[in-house]
């Protein structure tokens, strides 16, 4: 199995009339329980990580772990950046292979939020 795009997973869910849960993981044990349970239920799942998760584990390590678990459990997984705030950091993670992003611009003034949305919208629509 493999890592799939969140967009693909959610489009399939919409057509099939079911929901897809996303779980923020912070360690290997949590990820293992989430993936094992999803595989046993034959249910799609999104593995999400906060900026702290990606900093602690390392982007490349986390992507490799998700890929390895997808193969181990023969179950497709999606990976998502949850509440990431720094555009350059997000861009680096997207270049590394992440295909789902929630940009958190809540700390910015309105004008900056608009610019961030425009900048992200131009960079991320292919995901």
Backbone atoms as SQL, in Angstrom:
CREATE TABLE atoms (id INTEGER PRIMARY KEY, chain TEXT, resi INTEGER, resn TEXT, atom TEXT, x REAL, y REAL, z REAL);
INSERT INTO atoms VALUES
  (1, 'A', 1, 'UNK', 'N', 0.838, -1.182, 0.000),
  (2, 'A', 1, 'UNK', 'CA', 0.000, 0.000, 0.000),
  (3, 'A', 1, 'UNK', 'C', 0.881, 1.242, 0.000),
  (4, 'A', 2, 'UNK', 'N', 0.275, 2.367, 0.106),
  (5, 'A', 2, 'UNK', 'CA', 0.996, 3.590, -0.177),
  (6, 'A', 2, 'UNK', 'C', 0.363, 4.778, 0.539),
  (7, 'A', 3, 'UNK', 'N', 1.071, 5.885, 0.492),
  (8, 'A', 3, 'UNK', 'CA', 0.543, 7.145, 0.998),
  (9, 'A', 3, 'UNK', 'C', -0.225, 7.800, -0.142),
  (10, 'A', 4, 'UNK', 'N', -1.469, 8.172, 0.113),
  (11, 'A', 4, 'UNK', 'CA', -2.323, 8.779, -0.906),
  (12, 'A', 4, 'UNK', 'C', -2.567, 10.239, -0.549),
  (13, 'A', 5, 'UNK', 'N', -3.058, 10.998, -1.505),
  (14, 'A', 5, 'UNK', 'CA', -3.371, 12.394, -1.221),
  (15, 'A', 5, 'UNK', 'C', -4.656, 12.471, -0.403),
  (16, 'A', 6, 'UNK', 'N', -4.705, 13.435, 0.481),
  (17, 'A', 6, 'UNK', 'CA', -5.908, 13.651, 1.277),
  (18, 'A', 6, 'UNK', 'C', -7.070, 14.007, 0.366),
  (19, 'A', 7, 'UNK', 'N', -6.787, 14.765, -0.676),
  (20, 'A', 7, 'UNK', 'CA', -7.830, 15.146, -1.631),
  (21, 'A', 7, 'UNK', 'C', -8.471, 13.902, -2.238),
  (22, 'A', 8, 'UNK', 'N', -7.662, 12.968, -2.670),
  (23, 'A', 8, 'UNK', 'CA', -8.169, 11.716, -3.242),
  (24, 'A', 8, 'UNK', 'C', -9.007, 10.958, -2.211),
  (25, 'A', 9, 'UNK', 'N', -8.501, 10.875, -0.992),
  (26, 'A', 9, 'UNK', 'CA', -9.200, 10.154, 0.066),
  (27, 'A', 9, 'UNK', 'C', -10.554, 10.798, 0.364),
  (28, 'A', 10, 'UNK', 'N', -10.585, 12.128, 0.448),
  (29, 'A', 10, 'UNK', 'CA', -11.829, 12.829, 0.755),
  (30, 'A', 10, 'UNK', 'C', -12.809, 12.790, -0.413),
  (31, 'A', 11, 'UNK', 'N', -12.307, 12.847, -1.639),
  (32, 'A', 11, 'UNK', 'CA', -13.194, 12.713, -2.800),
  (33, 'A', 11, 'UNK', 'C', -13.859, 11.343, -2.810),
  (34, 'A', 12, 'UNK', 'N', -13.101, 10.297, -2.519),
  (35, 'A', 12, 'UNK', 'CA', -13.672, 8.947, -2.436),
  (36, 'A', 12, 'UNK', 'C', -14.728, 8.874, -1.338),
  (37, 'A', 13, 'UNK', 'N', -14.453, 9.498, -0.207),
  (38, 'A', 13, 'UNK', 'CA', -15.401, 9.492, 0.907),
  (39, 'A', 13, 'UNK', 'C', -16.686, 10.230, 0.538),
  (40, 'A', 14, 'UNK', 'N', -16.548, 11.343, -0.155),
  (41, 'A', 14, 'UNK', 'CA', -17.731, 12.098, -0.554),
  (42, 'A', 14, 'UNK', 'C', -18.597, 11.272, -1.504),
  (43, 'A', 15, 'UNK', 'N', -17.954, 10.632, -2.467),
  (44, 'A', 15, 'UNK', 'CA', -18.703, 9.780, -3.400),
  (45, 'A', 15, 'UNK', 'C', -19.338, 8.586, -2.681),
  (46, 'A', 16, 'UNK', 'N', -18.640, 8.057, -1.687),
  (47, 'A', 16, 'UNK', 'CA', -19.130, 6.887, -0.966),
  (48, 'A', 16, 'UNK', 'C', -20.046, 7.193, 0.211),
  (49, 'A', 17, 'UNK', 'N', -20.145, 8.466, 0.574),
  (50, 'A', 17, 'UNK', 'CA', -21.032, 8.859, 1.665),
  (51, 'A', 17, 'UNK', 'C', -20.531, 8.472, 3.052),
  (52, 'A', 18, 'UNK', 'N', -19.234, 8.555, 3.264),
  (53, 'A', 18, 'UNK', 'CA', -18.681, 8.235, 4.577),
  (54, 'A', 18, 'UNK', 'C', -17.687, 9.308, 5.003),
  (55, 'A', 19, 'UNK', 'N', -17.336, 9.303, 6.267),
  (56, 'A', 19, 'UNK', 'CA', -16.404, 10.287, 6.828),
  (57, 'A', 19, 'UNK', 'C', -15.000, 9.696, 6.908),
  (58, 'A', 20, 'UNK', 'N', -14.019, 10.588, 6.953),
  (59, 'A', 20, 'UNK', 'CA', -12.623, 10.178, 7.123),
  (60, 'A', 20, 'UNK', 'C', -12.072, 10.908, 8.351),
  (61, 'A', 21, 'UNK', 'N', -11.682, 10.176, 9.382),
  (62, 'A', 21, 'UNK', 'CA', -11.116, 10.840, 10.556),
  (63, 'A', 21, 'UNK', 'C', -9.661, 11.236, 10.324),
  (64, 'A', 22, 'UNK', 'N', -9.276, 12.298, 10.999),
  (65, 'A', 22, 'UNK', 'CA', -7.867, 12.715, 11.028),
  (66, 'A', 22, 'UNK', 'C', -7.432, 12.695, 12.487),
  (67, 'A', 23, 'UNK', 'N', -6.297, 12.077, 12.744),
  (68, 'A', 23, 'UNK', 'CA', -5.775, 11.985, 14.100),
  (69, 'A', 23, 'UNK', 'C', -4.423, 12.674, 14.169),
  (70, 'A', 24, 'UNK', 'N', -4.300, 13.621, 15.103),
  (71, 'A', 24, 'UNK', 'CA', -2.996, 14.217, 15.372),
  (72, 'A', 24, 'UNK', 'C', -2.181, 13.212, 16.164),
  (73, 'A', 25, 'UNK', 'N', -1.047, 12.865, 15.620),
  (74, 'A', 25, 'UNK', 'CA', -0.176, 11.910, 16.296),
  (75, 'A', 25, 'UNK', 'C', 1.029, 12.666, 16.848),
  (76, 'A', 26, 'UNK', 'N', 1.552, 12.160, 17.945),
  (77, 'A', 26, 'UNK', 'CA', 2.700, 12.815, 18.569),
  (78, 'A', 26, 'UNK', 'C', 3.828, 11.843, 18.870),
  (79, 'A', 27, 'UNK', 'N', 3.566, 10.555, 18.619),
  (80, 'A', 27, 'UNK', 'CA', 4.618, 9.569, 18.843),
  (81, 'A', 27, 'UNK', 'C', 4.310, 8.301, 18.050),
  (82, 'A', 28, 'UNK', 'N', 5.264, 7.417, 18.005),
  (83, 'A', 28, 'UNK', 'CA', 5.144, 6.175, 17.249),
  (84, 'A', 28, 'UNK', 'C', 3.993, 5.310, 17.746),
  (85, 'A', 29, 'UNK', 'N', 3.834, 5.214, 19.050),
  (86, 'A', 29, 'UNK', 'CA', 2.800, 4.349, 19.608),
  (87, 'A', 29, 'UNK', 'C', 1.403, 4.809, 19.204),
  (88, 'A', 30, 'UNK', 'N', 1.173, 6.110, 19.241),
  (89, 'A', 30, 'UNK', 'CA', -0.126, 6.637, 18.833),
  (90, 'A', 30, 'UNK', 'C', -0.378, 6.346, 17.362),
  (91, 'A', 31, 'UNK', 'N', 0.625, 6.573, 16.530),
  (92, 'A', 31, 'UNK', 'CA', 0.462, 6.310, 15.107),
  (93, 'A', 31, 'UNK', 'C', 0.162, 4.833, 14.865),
  (94, 'A', 32, 'UNK', 'N', 0.850, 3.968, 15.566),
  (95, 'A', 32, 'UNK', 'CA', 0.646, 2.530, 15.376),
  (96, 'A', 32, 'UNK', 'C', -0.788, 2.130, 15.730),
  (97, 'A', 33, 'UNK', 'N', -1.317, 2.626, 16.836),
  (98, 'A', 33, 'UNK', 'CA', -2.687, 2.301, 17.232),
  (99, 'A', 33, 'UNK', 'C', -3.684, 2.827, 16.204),
  (100, 'A', 34, 'UNK', 'N', -3.497, 4.047, 15.745),
  (101, 'A', 34, 'UNK', 'CA', -4.403, 4.637, 14.760),
  (102, 'A', 34, 'UNK', 'C', -4.387, 3.828, 13.467),
  (103, 'A', 35, 'UNK', 'N', -3.208, 3.536, 12.957),
  (104, 'A', 35, 'UNK', 'CA', -3.095, 2.821, 11.681),
  (105, 'A', 35, 'UNK', 'C', -3.604, 1.388, 11.817),
  (106, 'A', 36, 'UNK', 'N', -3.239, 0.717, 12.885),
  (107, 'A', 36, 'UNK', 'CA', -3.685, -0.669, 13.086),
  (108, 'A', 36, 'UNK', 'C', -5.210, -0.743, 13.183),
  (109, 'A', 37, 'UNK', 'N', -5.806, 0.179, 13.922),
  (110, 'A', 37, 'UNK', 'CA', -7.264, 0.196, 14.066),
  (111, 'A', 37, 'UNK', 'C', -7.939, 0.491, 12.733),
  (112, 'A', 38, 'UNK', 'N', -7.435, 1.484, 12.007),
  (113, 'A', 38, 'UNK', 'CA', -8.010, 1.809, 10.696),
  (114, 'A', 38, 'UNK', 'C', -7.908, 0.622, 9.749),
  (115, 'A', 39, 'UNK', 'N', -6.771, -0.045, 9.749),
  (116, 'A', 39, 'UNK', 'CA', -6.585, -1.205, 8.872),
  (117, 'A', 39, 'UNK', 'C', -7.547, -2.327, 9.252),
  (118, 'A', 40, 'UNK', 'N', -7.707, -2.584, 10.546),
  (119, 'A', 40, 'UNK', 'CA', -8.626, -3.634, 10.994),
  (120, 'A', 40, 'UNK', 'C', -10.069, -3.330, 10.611),
  (121, 'A', 41, 'UNK', 'N', -10.429, -2.047, 10.586),
  (122, 'A', 41, 'UNK', 'CA', -11.786, -1.628, 10.231),
  (123, 'A', 41, 'UNK', 'C', -11.946, -1.371, 8.732),
  (124, 'A', 42, 'UNK', 'N', -10.856, -1.498, 7.989),
  (125, 'A', 42, 'UNK', 'CA', -10.856, -1.175, 6.552),
  (126, 'A', 42, 'UNK', 'C', -11.382, 0.244, 6.334),
  (127, 'A', 43, 'UNK', 'N', -10.937, 1.149, 7.193),
  (128, 'A', 43, 'UNK', 'CA', -11.395, 2.534, 7.174),
  (129, 'A', 43, 'UNK', 'C', -10.250, 3.457, 6.775),
  (130, 'A', 44, 'UNK', 'N', -10.538, 4.452, 5.948),
  (131, 'A', 44, 'UNK', 'CA', -9.498, 5.423, 5.609),
  (132, 'A', 44, 'UNK', 'C', -9.157, 6.269, 6.829),
  (133, 'A', 45, 'UNK', 'N', -7.946, 6.785, 6.842),
  (134, 'A', 45, 'UNK', 'CA', -7.531, 7.623, 7.963),
  (135, 'A', 45, 'UNK', 'C', -6.465, 8.609, 7.491),
  (136, 'A', 46, 'UNK', 'N', -6.510, 9.788, 8.090),
  (137, 'A', 46, 'UNK', 'CA', -5.524, 10.830, 7.817),
  (138, 'A', 46, 'UNK', 'C', -4.634, 10.952, 9.049),
  (139, 'A', 47, 'UNK', 'N', -3.340, 10.844, 8.837),
  (140, 'A', 47, 'UNK', 'CA', -2.361, 11.045, 9.905),
  (141, 'A', 47, 'UNK', 'C', -1.974, 12.518, 9.880),
  (142, 'A', 48, 'UNK', 'N', -2.297, 13.231, 10.951),
  (143, 'A', 48, 'UNK', 'CA', -2.038, 14.666, 11.020),
  (144, 'A', 48, 'UNK', 'C', -0.930, 14.942, 12.033),
  (145, 'A', 49, 'UNK', 'N', -0.209, 16.019, 11.780),
  (146, 'A', 49, 'UNK', 'CA', 0.855, 16.413, 12.692),
  (147, 'A', 49, 'UNK', 'C', 0.919, 17.919, 12.843),
  (148, 'A', 50, 'UNK', 'N', 1.126, 18.353, 14.055),
  (149, 'A', 50, 'UNK', 'CA', 1.292, 19.770, 14.350),
  (150, 'A', 50, 'UNK', 'C', 2.728, 20.178, 14.021),
  (151, 'A', 51, 'UNK', 'N', 3.019, 21.469, 14.050),
  (152, 'A', 51, 'UNK', 'CA', 4.410, 21.876, 13.849),
  (153, 'A', 51, 'UNK', 'C', 5.354, 21.191, 14.839),
  (154, 'A', 52, 'UNK', 'N', 4.921, 21.036, 16.086),
  (155, 'A', 52, 'UNK', 'CA', 5.762, 20.378, 17.080),
  (156, 'A', 52, 'UNK', 'C', 6.044, 18.923, 16.738),
  (157, 'A', 53, 'UNK', 'N', 5.043, 18.236, 16.208),
  (158, 'A', 53, 'UNK', 'CA', 5.229, 16.837, 15.807),
  (159, 'A', 53, 'UNK', 'C', 6.287, 16.729, 14.727),
  (160, 'A', 54, 'UNK', 'N', 6.177, 17.589, 13.715),
  (161, 'A', 54, 'UNK', 'CA', 7.133, 17.542, 12.607),
  (162, 'A', 54, 'UNK', 'C', 8.526, 17.971, 13.058),
  (163, 'A', 55, 'UNK', 'N', 8.607, 18.931, 13.980),
  (164, 'A', 55, 'UNK', 'CA', 9.909, 19.352, 14.494),
  (165, 'A', 55, 'UNK', 'C', 10.547, 18.228, 15.300),
  (166, 'A', 56, 'UNK', 'N', 9.763, 17.609, 16.159),
  (167, 'A', 56, 'UNK', 'CA', 10.285, 16.548, 17.032),
  (168, 'A', 56, 'UNK', 'C', 10.730, 15.327, 16.227),
  (169, 'A', 57, 'UNK', 'N', 9.891, 14.879, 15.310),
  (170, 'A', 57, 'UNK', 'CA', 10.186, 13.639, 14.569),
  (171, 'A', 57, 'UNK', 'C', 11.065, 13.880, 13.350),
  (172, 'A', 58, 'UNK', 'N', 10.967, 15.061, 12.770),
  (173, 'A', 58, 'UNK', 'CA', 11.652, 15.345, 11.512),
  (174, 'A', 58, 'UNK', 'C', 10.745, 14.982, 10.346),
  (175, 'A', 59, 'UNK', 'N', 10.623, 15.878, 9.399),
  (176, 'A', 59, 'UNK', 'CA', 9.707, 15.669, 8.273),
  (177, 'A', 59, 'UNK', 'C', 10.013, 14.387, 7.516),
  (178, 'A', 60, 'UNK', 'N', 11.266, 14.198, 7.139),
  (179, 'A', 60, 'UNK', 'CA', 11.628, 13.005, 6.357),
  (180, 'A', 60, 'UNK', 'C', 11.367, 11.728, 7.151),
  (181, 'A', 61, 'UNK', 'N', 11.669, 11.744, 8.440),
  (182, 'A', 61, 'UNK', 'CA', 11.418, 10.573, 9.284),
  (183, 'A', 61, 'UNK', 'C', 9.930, 10.266, 9.376),
  (184, 'A', 62, 'UNK', 'N', 9.129, 11.306, 9.559),
  (185, 'A', 62, 'UNK', 'CA', 7.688, 11.117, 9.687),
  (186, 'A', 62, 'UNK', 'C', 7.085, 10.589, 8.387),
  (187, 'A', 63, 'UNK', 'N', 7.509, 11.151, 7.264),
  (188, 'A', 63, 'UNK', 'CA', 7.016, 10.666, 5.971),
  (189, 'A', 63, 'UNK', 'C', 7.424, 9.213, 5.740),
  (190, 'A', 64, 'UNK', 'N', 8.647, 8.870, 6.095),
  (191, 'A', 64, 'UNK', 'CA', 9.114, 7.488, 5.934),
  (192, 'A', 64, 'UNK', 'C', 8.324, 6.544, 6.836),
  (193, 'A', 65, 'UNK', 'N', 8.017, 6.982, 8.044),
  (194, 'A', 65, 'UNK', 'CA', 7.259, 6.156, 8.976),
  (195, 'A', 65, 'UNK', 'C', 5.835, 5.920, 8.477),
  (196, 'A', 66, 'UNK', 'N', 5.188, 6.963, 7.992),
  (197, 'A', 66, 'UNK', 'CA', 3.830, 6.803, 7.456),
  (198, 'A', 66, 'UNK', 'C', 3.849, 5.851, 6.266),
  (199, 'A', 67, 'UNK', 'N', 4.809, 6.016, 5.392),
  (200, 'A', 67, 'UNK', 'CA', 4.929, 5.126, 4.232),
  (201, 'A', 67, 'UNK', 'C', 5.170, 3.677, 4.664),
  (202, 'A', 68, 'UNK', 'N', 6.050, 3.482, 5.633),
  (203, 'A', 68, 'UNK', 'CA', 6.347, 2.130, 6.121),
  (204, 'A', 68, 'UNK', 'C', 5.117, 1.492, 6.761),
  (205, 'A', 69, 'UNK', 'N', 4.358, 2.274, 7.506),
  (206, 'A', 69, 'UNK', 'CA', 3.158, 1.717, 8.140),
  (207, 'A', 69, 'UNK', 'C', 2.083, 1.399, 7.111),
  (208, 'A', 70, 'UNK', 'N', 1.967, 2.228, 6.086),
  (209, 'A', 70, 'UNK', 'CA', 1.007, 1.931, 5.015),
  (210, 'A', 70, 'UNK', 'C', 1.342, 0.592, 4.376),
  (211, 'A', 71, 'UNK', 'N', 2.616, 0.347, 4.170),
  (212, 'A', 71, 'UNK', 'CA', 3.047, -0.931, 3.584),
  (213, 'A', 71, 'UNK', 'C', 2.866, -2.081, 4.568),
  (214, 'A', 72, 'UNK', 'N', 3.264, -1.868, 5.818),
  (215, 'A', 72, 'UNK', 'CA', 3.173, -2.924, 6.827),
  (216, 'A', 72, 'UNK', 'C', 1.735, -3.402, 7.015),
  (217, 'A', 73, 'UNK', 'N', 0.793, -2.447, 7.062),
  (218, 'A', 73, 'UNK', 'CA', -0.602, -2.795, 7.303),
  (219, 'A', 73, 'UNK', 'C', -1.404, -2.951, 6.006),
  (220, 'A', 74, 'UNK', 'N', -0.740, -2.799, 4.859),
  (221, 'A', 74, 'UNK', 'CA', -1.419, -2.901, 3.558),
  (222, 'A', 74, 'UNK', 'C', -2.662, -2.008, 3.539),
  (223, 'A', 75, 'UNK', 'N', -2.448, -0.756, 3.943),
  (224, 'A', 75, 'UNK', 'CA', -3.570, 0.169, 4.109),
  (225, 'A', 75, 'UNK', 'C', -3.155, 1.566, 3.649),
  (226, 'A', 76, 'UNK', 'N', -3.932, 2.188, 2.758),
  (227, 'A', 76, 'UNK', 'CA', -3.566, 3.536, 2.314),
  (228, 'A', 76, 'UNK', 'C', -3.732, 4.556, 3.445),
  (229, 'A', 77, 'UNK', 'N', -2.793, 5.485, 3.507),
  (230, 'A', 77, 'UNK', 'CA', -2.811, 6.541, 4.513),
  (231, 'A', 77, 'UNK', 'C', -2.592, 7.877, 3.830),
  (232, 'A', 78, 'UNK', 'N', -3.128, 8.930, 4.439),
  (233, 'A', 78, 'UNK', 'CA', -2.847, 10.294, 3.998),
  (234, 'A', 78, 'UNK', 'C', -2.153, 11.008, 5.150),
  (235, 'A', 79, 'UNK', 'N', -1.352, 12.010, 4.819),
  (236, 'A', 79, 'UNK', 'CA', -0.643, 12.768, 5.851),
  (237, 'A', 79, 'UNK', 'C', -0.973, 14.251, 5.693),
  (238, 'A', 80, 'UNK', 'N', -1.148, 14.929, 6.820),
  (239, 'A', 80, 'UNK', 'CA', -1.673, 16.292, 6.835),
  (240, 'A', 80, 'UNK', 'C', -0.880, 17.167, 7.804),
  (241, 'A', 81, 'UNK', 'N', -0.581, 18.389, 7.375),
  (242, 'A', 81, 'UNK', 'CA', 0.017, 19.403, 8.258),
  (243, 'A', 81, 'UNK', 'C', -1.129, 20.128, 8.949),
  (244, 'A', 82, 'UNK', 'N', -1.194, 20.072, 10.256),
  (245, 'A', 82, 'UNK', 'CA', -2.308, 20.662, 10.990),
  (246, 'A', 82, 'UNK', 'C', -1.853, 21.890, 11.768),
  (247, 'A', 83, 'UNK', 'N', -2.466, 23.024, 11.458),
  (248, 'A', 83, 'UNK', 'CA', -2.195, 24.293, 12.142),
  (249, 'A', 83, 'UNK', 'C', -0.747, 24.752, 11.984),
  (250, 'A', 84, 'UNK', 'N', -0.202, 24.614, 10.815),
  (251, 'A', 84, 'UNK', 'CA', 1.151, 25.110, 10.555),
  (252, 'A', 84, 'UNK', 'C', 1.060, 26.590, 10.200),
  (253, 'A', 85, 'UNK', 'N', 2.044, 27.367, 10.639),
  (254, 'A', 85, 'UNK', 'CA', 1.946, 28.824, 10.555),
  (255, 'A', 85, 'UNK', 'C', 2.966, 29.488, 9.635),
  (256, 'A', 86, 'UNK', 'N', 4.075, 28.853, 9.374),
  (257, 'A', 86, 'UNK', 'CA', 5.157, 29.498, 8.624),
  (258, 'A', 86, 'UNK', 'C', 5.165, 29.005, 7.182),
  (259, 'A', 87, 'UNK', 'N', 4.919, 29.938, 6.258),
  (260, 'A', 87, 'UNK', 'CA', 4.758, 29.557, 4.862),
  (261, 'A', 87, 'UNK', 'C', 5.991, 28.847, 4.306),
  (262, 'A', 88, 'UNK', 'N', 7.177, 29.346, 4.589),
  (263, 'A', 88, 'UNK', 'CA', 8.389, 28.707, 4.051),
  (264, 'A', 88, 'UNK', 'C', 8.547, 27.282, 4.580),
  (265, 'A', 89, 'UNK', 'N', 8.188, 27.072, 5.834),
  (266, 'A', 89, 'UNK', 'CA', 8.238, 25.736, 6.428),
  (267, 'A', 89, 'UNK', 'C', 7.214, 24.813, 5.755),
  (268, 'A', 90, 'UNK', 'N', 6.025, 25.336, 5.516),
  (269, 'A', 90, 'UNK', 'CA', 4.985, 24.565, 4.825),
  (270, 'A', 90, 'UNK', 'C', 5.454, 24.194, 3.428),
  (271, 'A', 91, 'UNK', 'N', 6.020, 25.163, 2.715),
  (272, 'A', 91, 'UNK', 'CA', 6.495, 24.909, 1.349),
  (273, 'A', 91, 'UNK', 'C', 7.553, 23.809, 1.332),
  (274, 'A', 92, 'UNK', 'N', 8.447, 23.820, 2.314),
  (275, 'A', 92, 'UNK', 'CA', 9.483, 22.779, 2.387),
  (276, 'A', 92, 'UNK', 'C', 8.854, 21.408, 2.602),
  (277, 'A', 93, 'UNK', 'N', 7.858, 21.332, 3.463),
  (278, 'A', 93, 'UNK', 'CA', 7.198, 20.051, 3.740),
  (279, 'A', 93, 'UNK', 'C', 6.420, 19.561, 2.518),
  (280, 'A', 94, 'UNK', 'N', 5.806, 20.473, 1.797),
  (281, 'A', 94, 'UNK', 'CA', 5.101, 20.096, 0.562),
  (282, 'A', 94, 'UNK', 'C', 6.099, 19.567, -0.455),
  (283, 'A', 95, 'UNK', 'N', 7.241, 20.236, -0.582),
  (284, 'A', 95, 'UNK', 'CA', 8.276, 19.737, -1.500),
  (285, 'A', 95, 'UNK', 'C', 8.785, 18.356, -1.072),
  (286, 'A', 96, 'UNK', 'N', 8.714, 18.066, 0.221),
  (287, 'A', 96, 'UNK', 'CA', 9.155, 16.757, 0.729),
  (288, 'A', 96, 'UNK', 'C', 8.131, 15.652, 0.495),
  (289, 'A', 97, 'UNK', 'N', 6.883, 16.034, 0.197),
  (290, 'A', 97, 'UNK', 'CA', 5.883, 15.019, -0.109),
  (291, 'A', 97, 'UNK', 'C', 4.563, 15.119, 0.620),
  (292, 'A', 98, 'UNK', 'N', 4.411, 16.051, 1.547),
  (293, 'A', 98, 'UNK', 'CA', 3.128, 16.225, 2.226),
  (294, 'A', 98, 'UNK', 'C', 2.140, 16.820, 1.226),
  (295, 'A', 99, 'UNK', 'N', 0.892, 16.328, 1.235),
  (296, 'A', 99, 'UNK', 'CA', -0.082, 16.764, 0.246),
  (297, 'A', 99, 'UNK', 'C', -1.351, 17.353, 0.842),
  (298, 'A', 100, 'UNK', 'N', -1.321, 17.687, 2.122),
  (299, 'A', 100, 'UNK', 'CA', -2.495, 18.276, 2.764),
  (300, 'A', 100, 'UNK', 'C', -2.017, 19.254, 3.828),
  (301, 'A', 101, 'UNK', 'N', -2.593, 20.463, 3.803),
  (302, 'A', 101, 'UNK', 'CA', -2.108, 21.526, 4.684),
  (303, 'A', 101, 'UNK', 'C', -3.273, 22.331, 5.237),
  (304, 'A', 102, 'UNK', 'N', -3.224, 22.641, 6.520),
  (305, 'A', 102, 'UNK', 'CA', -4.104, 23.631, 7.109),
  (306, 'A', 102, 'UNK', 'C', -3.200, 24.755, 7.599),
  (307, 'A', 103, 'UNK', 'N', -3.236, 25.870, 6.873),
  (308, 'A', 103, 'UNK', 'CA', -2.424, 27.031, 7.247),
  (309, 'A', 103, 'UNK', 'C', -3.164, 27.785, 8.343),
  (310, 'A', 104, 'UNK', 'N', -2.524, 27.960, 9.476),
  (311, 'A', 104, 'UNK', 'CA', -3.106, 28.693, 10.598),
  (312, 'A', 104, 'UNK', 'C', -2.555, 30.116, 10.571),
  (313, 'A', 105, 'UNK', 'N', -3.400, 31.053, 10.158),
  (314, 'A', 105, 'UNK', 'CA', -2.993, 32.459, 10.103),
  (315, 'A', 105, 'UNK', 'C', -3.714, 33.273, 11.168),
  (316, 'A', 106, 'UNK', 'N', -4.235, 32.610, 12.185),
  (317, 'A', 106, 'UNK', 'CA', -5.031, 33.294, 13.203),
  (318, 'A', 106, 'UNK', 'C', -4.237, 34.336, 13.984),
  (319, 'A', 107, 'UNK', 'N', -2.933, 34.202, 14.016),
  (320, 'A', 107, 'UNK', 'CA', -2.089, 35.138, 14.763),
  (321, 'A', 107, 'UNK', 'C', -1.755, 36.387, 13.949),
  (322, 'A', 108, 'UNK', 'N', -2.157, 36.427, 12.690),
  (323, 'A', 108, 'UNK', 'CA', -1.816, 37.539, 11.800),
  (324, 'A', 108, 'UNK', 'C', -2.951, 38.554, 11.721),
  (325, 'A', 109, 'UNK', 'N', -2.627, 39.828, 11.443),
  (326, 'A', 109, 'UNK', 'CA', -3.676, 40.809, 11.184),
  (327, 'A', 109, 'UNK', 'C', -4.400, 40.460, 9.879),
  (328, 'A', 110, 'UNK', 'N', -5.589, 41.031, 9.685),
  (329, 'A', 110, 'UNK', 'CA', -6.429, 40.658, 8.548),
  (330, 'A', 110, 'UNK', 'C', -5.704, 40.760, 7.209),
  (331, 'A', 111, 'UNK', 'N', -5.004, 41.853, 6.959),
  (332, 'A', 111, 'UNK', 'CA', -4.313, 42.027, 5.668),
  (333, 'A', 111, 'UNK', 'C', -3.313, 40.907, 5.423),
  (334, 'A', 112, 'UNK', 'N', -2.600, 40.538, 6.448),
  (335, 'A', 112, 'UNK', 'CA', -1.617, 39.463, 6.309),
  (336, 'A', 112, 'UNK', 'C', -2.308, 38.122, 6.097),
  (337, 'A', 113, 'UNK', 'N', -3.471, 37.928, 6.722),
  (338, 'A', 113, 'UNK', 'CA', -4.235, 36.693, 6.510),
  (339, 'A', 113, 'UNK', 'C', -4.637, 36.582, 5.047),
  (340, 'A', 114, 'UNK', 'N', -5.104, 37.688, 4.489),
  (341, 'A', 114, 'UNK', 'CA', -5.511, 37.688, 3.091),
  (342, 'A', 114, 'UNK', 'C', -4.324, 37.332, 2.197),
  (343, 'A', 115, 'UNK', 'N', -3.186, 37.971, 2.442),
  (344, 'A', 115, 'UNK', 'CA', -1.992, 37.702, 1.639),
  (345, 'A', 115, 'UNK', 'C', -1.552, 36.252, 1.785),
  (346, 'A', 116, 'UNK', 'N', -1.585, 35.740, 2.999),
  (347, 'A', 116, 'UNK', 'CA', -1.197, 34.347, 3.235),
  (348, 'A', 116, 'UNK', 'C', -2.117, 33.406, 2.475),
  (349, 'A', 117, 'UNK', 'N', -3.413, 33.690, 2.488),
  (350, 'A', 117, 'UNK', 'CA', -4.362, 32.866, 1.740),
  (351, 'A', 117, 'UNK', 'C', -4.103, 32.911, 0.249),
  (352, 'A', 118, 'UNK', 'N', -3.818, 34.092, -0.268),
  (353, 'A', 118, 'UNK', 'CA', -3.517, 34.230, -1.690),
  (354, 'A', 118, 'UNK', 'C', -2.229, 33.502, -2.048),
  (355, 'A', 119, 'UNK', 'N', -1.214, 33.667, -1.222),
  (356, 'A', 119, 'UNK', 'CA', 0.081, 33.028, -1.479),
  (357, 'A', 119, 'UNK', 'C', -0.051, 31.508, -1.401),
  (358, 'A', 120, 'UNK', 'N', -0.705, 31.029, -0.356),
  (359, 'A', 120, 'UNK', 'CA', -0.907, 29.591, -0.205),
  (360, 'A', 120, 'UNK', 'C', -1.798, 29.026, -1.290),
  (361, 'A', 121, 'UNK', 'N', -2.837, 29.769, -1.645),
  (362, 'A', 121, 'UNK', 'CA', -3.747, 29.313, -2.692),
  (363, 'A', 121, 'UNK', 'C', -3.066, 29.160, -4.030),
  (364, 'A', 122, 'UNK', 'N', -2.086, 30.003, -4.298),
  (365, 'A', 122, 'UNK', 'CA', -1.348, 29.892, -5.552),
  (366, 'A', 122, 'UNK', 'C', -0.362, 28.743, -5.557),
  (367, 'A', 123, 'UNK', 'N', 0.112, 28.376, -4.393),
  (368, 'A', 123, 'UNK', 'CA', 1.141, 27.341, -4.273),
  (369, 'A', 123, 'UNK', 'C', 0.553, 25.948, -4.084),
  (370, 'A', 124, 'UNK', 'N', -0.605, 25.877, -3.433),
  (371, 'A', 124, 'UNK', 'CA', -1.104, 24.594, -2.969),
  (372, 'A', 124, 'UNK', 'C', -2.272, 23.975, -3.737),
  (373, 'A', 125, 'UNK', 'N', -2.861, 24.610, -4.757),
  (374, 'A', 125, 'UNK', 'CA', -4.090, 24.036, -5.322),
  (375, 'A', 125, 'UNK', 'C', -3.922, 22.666, -5.954),
  (376, 'A', 126, 'UNK', 'N', -2.729, 22.305, -6.335),
  (377, 'A', 126, 'UNK', 'CA', -2.512, 21.014, -6.984),
  (378, 'A', 126, 'UNK', 'C', -2.547, 19.853, -6.008),
  (379, 'A', 127, 'UNK', 'N', -2.566, 20.128, -4.712),
  (380, 'A', 127, 'UNK', 'CA', -2.552, 19.058, -3.725),
  (381, 'A', 127, 'UNK', 'C', -3.868, 18.342, -3.734);
